[in-house]
Coordinates of C-alpha atoms in Angstrom, one line a residue:
X1 CA 157.8 -39.8 241.9
X2 CA 158.1 -39.4 246.3
X3 CA 160.6 -41.9 247.6
X4 CA 159.6 -41.5 251.4
X5 CA 156.6 -43.0 250.4
X6 CA 157.5 -45.1 247.8
X7 CA 154.9 -44.1 245.0
X8 CA 153.7 -40.4 242.3
X9 CA 153.4 -37.3 244.4
X10 CA 150.2 -36.7 241.2
X11 CA 148.6 -40.2 240.8
X12 CA 148.1 -42.7 239.1
X13 CA 146.9 -41.7 235.8
X14 CA 150.2 -41.0 233.3
X15 CA 148.3 -37.8 233.0
X16 CA 148.1 -36.3 236.4
X17 CA 151.6 -35.1 235.5
X18 CA 150.3 -33.7 232.6
X19 CA 147.8 -31.3 234.7
X20 CA 150.0 -30.6 237.4
X21 CA 151.9 -28.0 235.1
X22 CA 149.2 -27.5 232.8
X23 CA 145.4 -26.3 235.4
X24 CA 148.1 -23.9 236.9
X25 CA 148.8 -22.2 234.2
X26 CA 146.5 -22.5 232.4
X27 CA 144.4 -20.8 235.2
X28 CA 146.6 -17.9 235.5
X29 CA 146.3 -17.3 230.8
X30 CA 149.0 -19.1 230.2
X31 CA 149.1 -21.4 227.7
X32 CA 152.3 -24.3 228.4
X33 CA 152.9 -26.1 225.3
X34 CA 153.7 -22.5 223.9
X35 CA 156.7 -23.7 225.8
X36 CA 156.5 -26.4 224.6
X37 CA 156.9 -25.9 221.3
X38 CA 159.6 -23.5 221.9
X39 CA 161.1 -26.0 223.3
X40 CA 161.5 -28.4 220.1
X41 CA 161.9 -25.6 218.1
X42 CA 165.5 -25.2 220.0
X43 CA 166.3 -28.9 219.7
X44 CA 165.8 -28.5 215.5
X45 CA 168.3 -25.9 215.8
X46 CA 170.9 -27.6 218.5
X47 CA 170.1 -30.3 215.9
X48 CA 170.3 -28.3 212.9
X49 CA 174.3 -27.5 214.2
X50 CA 175.8 -30.6 213.8
X51 CA 178.0 -31.0 210.5
X52 CA 176.8 -34.2 209.9
X53 CA 172.6 -33.1 210.3
X54 CA 170.7 -32.4 207.0
X55 CA 168.3 -30.0 208.4
X56 CA 166.1 -30.3 205.7
X57 CA 165.4 -34.2 207.6
X58 CA 164.8 -33.2 210.4
X59 CA 161.1 -33.6 212.0
X60 CA 159.4 -34.9 214.9
X61 CA 157.6 -38.0 216.2
X62 CA 156.3 -38.5 220.4
X63 CA 153.6 -40.2 221.3
X64 CA 150.4 -38.7 223.6
X65 CA 151.9 -34.9 225.5
X66 CA 154.6 -35.1 222.3
X67 CA 152.3 -36.1 220.3
X68 CA 150.3 -33.2 220.4
X69 CA 154.0 -31.1 220.3
X70 CA 154.6 -32.6 217.7
X71 CA 151.1 -31.5 215.5
X72 CA 151.7 -27.6 216.6
X73 CA 155.3 -28.6 215.4
X74 CA 153.5 -29.1 211.9
X75 CA 151.7 -26.0 212.2
X76 CA 154.2 -23.5 213.6
X77 CA 156.8 -24.8 211.8
X78 CA 157.6 -24.6 208.0
X79 CA 160.5 -26.6 207.7
X80 CA 159.8 -29.7 209.7
X81 CA 160.4 -32.3 207.4
X82 CA 157.9 -34.2 208.2
X83 CA 155.2 -34.8 212.0
X84 CA 154.0 -38.6 212.5
X85 CA 152.1 -38.1 216.1
X86 CA 151.6 -40.2 218.1
X87 CA 148.7 -42.0 220.3
X88 CA 146.5 -37.7 220.2
X89 CA 144.3 -37.8 216.7
X90 CA 141.2 -39.3 217.8
X91 CA 138.8 -38.1 215.7
X92 CA 137.5 -34.4 214.5
X93 CA 135.6 -33.3 217.7
X94 CA 136.4 -29.7 218.1
X95 CA 137.5 -29.3 221.5
X96 CA 139.0 -31.5 224.4
X97 CA 142.1 -31.9 222.0
X98 CA 144.5 -33.4 225.0
X99 CA 145.4 -32.3 228.6
X100 CA 145.1 -28.7 229.6
X101 CA 148.9 -28.7 229.1
X102 CA 148.3 -29.8 225.3
X103 CA 146.6 -27.8 224.8
X104 CA 146.8 -24.6 221.9
X105 CA 145.5 -21.1 221.6
X106 CA 141.2 -21.5 221.5
X107 CA 141.6 -25.2 219.5
X108 CA 137.7 -25.6 220.3
X109 CA 136.6 -22.4 220.4
X110 CA 138.1 -21.6 217.0
X111 CA 136.9 -25.1 215.6
X112 CA 140.3 -26.0 215.2
X113 CA 139.7 -30.1 215.3
X114 CA 143.1 -32.1 216.2
X115 CA 144.1 -33.1 212.3
X116 CA 144.0 -30.1 211.1
X117 CA 147.4 -28.2 213.0
X118 CA 148.9 -31.4 210.9
X119 CA 147.3 -30.1 207.3
X120 CA 149.5 -27.1 207.1
X121 CA 151.6 -30.1 206.7
X122 CA 150.6 -30.6 202.8
X123 CA 152.6 -31.9 201.3
X124 CA 155.2 -32.9 203.6
X125 CA 154.7 -36.5 205.1
X126 CA 152.8 -36.9 207.4
X127 CA 151.1 -40.2 209.5
X128 CA 148.7 -40.9 212.4
X129 CA 149.8 -43.6 215.1
X130 CA 146.9 -44.5 217.4
X131 CA 146.4 -47.6 219.9
X132 CA 142.7 -47.2 219.5
X133 CA 141.8 -48.7 216.5
X134 CA 138.0 -47.3 216.9
X135 CA 139.2 -43.6 217.9
X136 CA 138.0 -41.8 215.4
X137 CA 141.3 -41.1 213.5
X138 CA 141.2 -43.4 210.8
X139 CA 138.0 -40.8 209.6
X140 CA 140.5 -37.6 210.2
X141 CA 143.8 -39.5 208.5
X142 CA 140.7 -39.7 205.0
X143 CA 140.5 -35.8 205.6
X144 CA 144.0 -35.4 205.8
X145 CA 144.0 -37.1 202.6
X146 CA 141.5 -35.6 200.7
X147 CA 143.7 -32.0 201.3
X148 CA 147.1 -33.7 200.7
X149 CA 144.8 -35.0 197.6
X150 CA 143.6 -31.7 197.0
X151 CA 147.7 -30.2 197.7
X152 CA 148.8 -32.4 194.7
X153 CA 150.6 -34.9 197.2
X154 CA 151.2 -38.2 196.1
X155 CA 149.5 -40.7 197.8
X156 CA 153.4 -42.0 199.8
X157 CA 153.5 -38.7 201.5
X158 CA 150.9 -39.9 204.2
X159 CA 149.9 -43.2 206.3
X160 CA 148.6 -44.2 209.2
X161 CA 148.4 -47.7 211.9
X162 CA 146.0 -48.9 214.2
X163 CA 147.1 -51.4 216.6
X164 CA 145.3 -52.2 219.5
X165 CA 146.8 -51.9 222.3
X166 CA 148.1 -50.2 225.5
X167 CA 148.7 -46.1 225.9
X168 CA 152.5 -44.9 224.5
X169 CA 155.4 -45.8 221.7
X170 CA 155.4 -49.7 221.1
X171 CA 158.6 -51.4 219.1
X172 CA 155.6 -52.2 216.4
X173 CA 154.2 -48.9 216.3
X174 CA 158.4 -47.8 216.2
X175 CA 159.6 -49.9 213.4
X176 CA 155.8 -48.7 211.1
X177 CA 157.1 -46.0 211.3
X178 CA 160.5 -46.5 210.2
X179 CA 159.3 -48.3 207.2
X180 CA 157.4 -45.0 206.4

């Protein structure tokens, strides 16, 4: 934010701030998501250090860029209790899995779709939340559920919620996630 001009320095779209760090790092051959993943892992370690916290109950949720990190956590952190990415799983297409700072190592070139990273959570709880009911996330959830069925996971450990609204983590979504 530029306090003198009273406007954003990066543009009107919220994703321009994502790309402000992501594009230069990608051009330098770095994956910004690895830094965010490391931060999430350190945050989990910090929380687990409190005597009143049960480390085996720590899970992750976040919207948009936070949803991307939640997908990464699902894939790379074996002891996450649950993963609930919000407004980021948009179908089973390959490549283009978010803004440049949300991309993972060769995700499109290796044939990884947004939901694929969540499959490594089986049989731990996973929920997909979206703000665009027709974005393909329902089909992604069906694929995820099939894999959970093959793993012998009960239906209660997965859920899907769609609400036609604006991009973000809204109160009704939060209520549904807490219920899950």
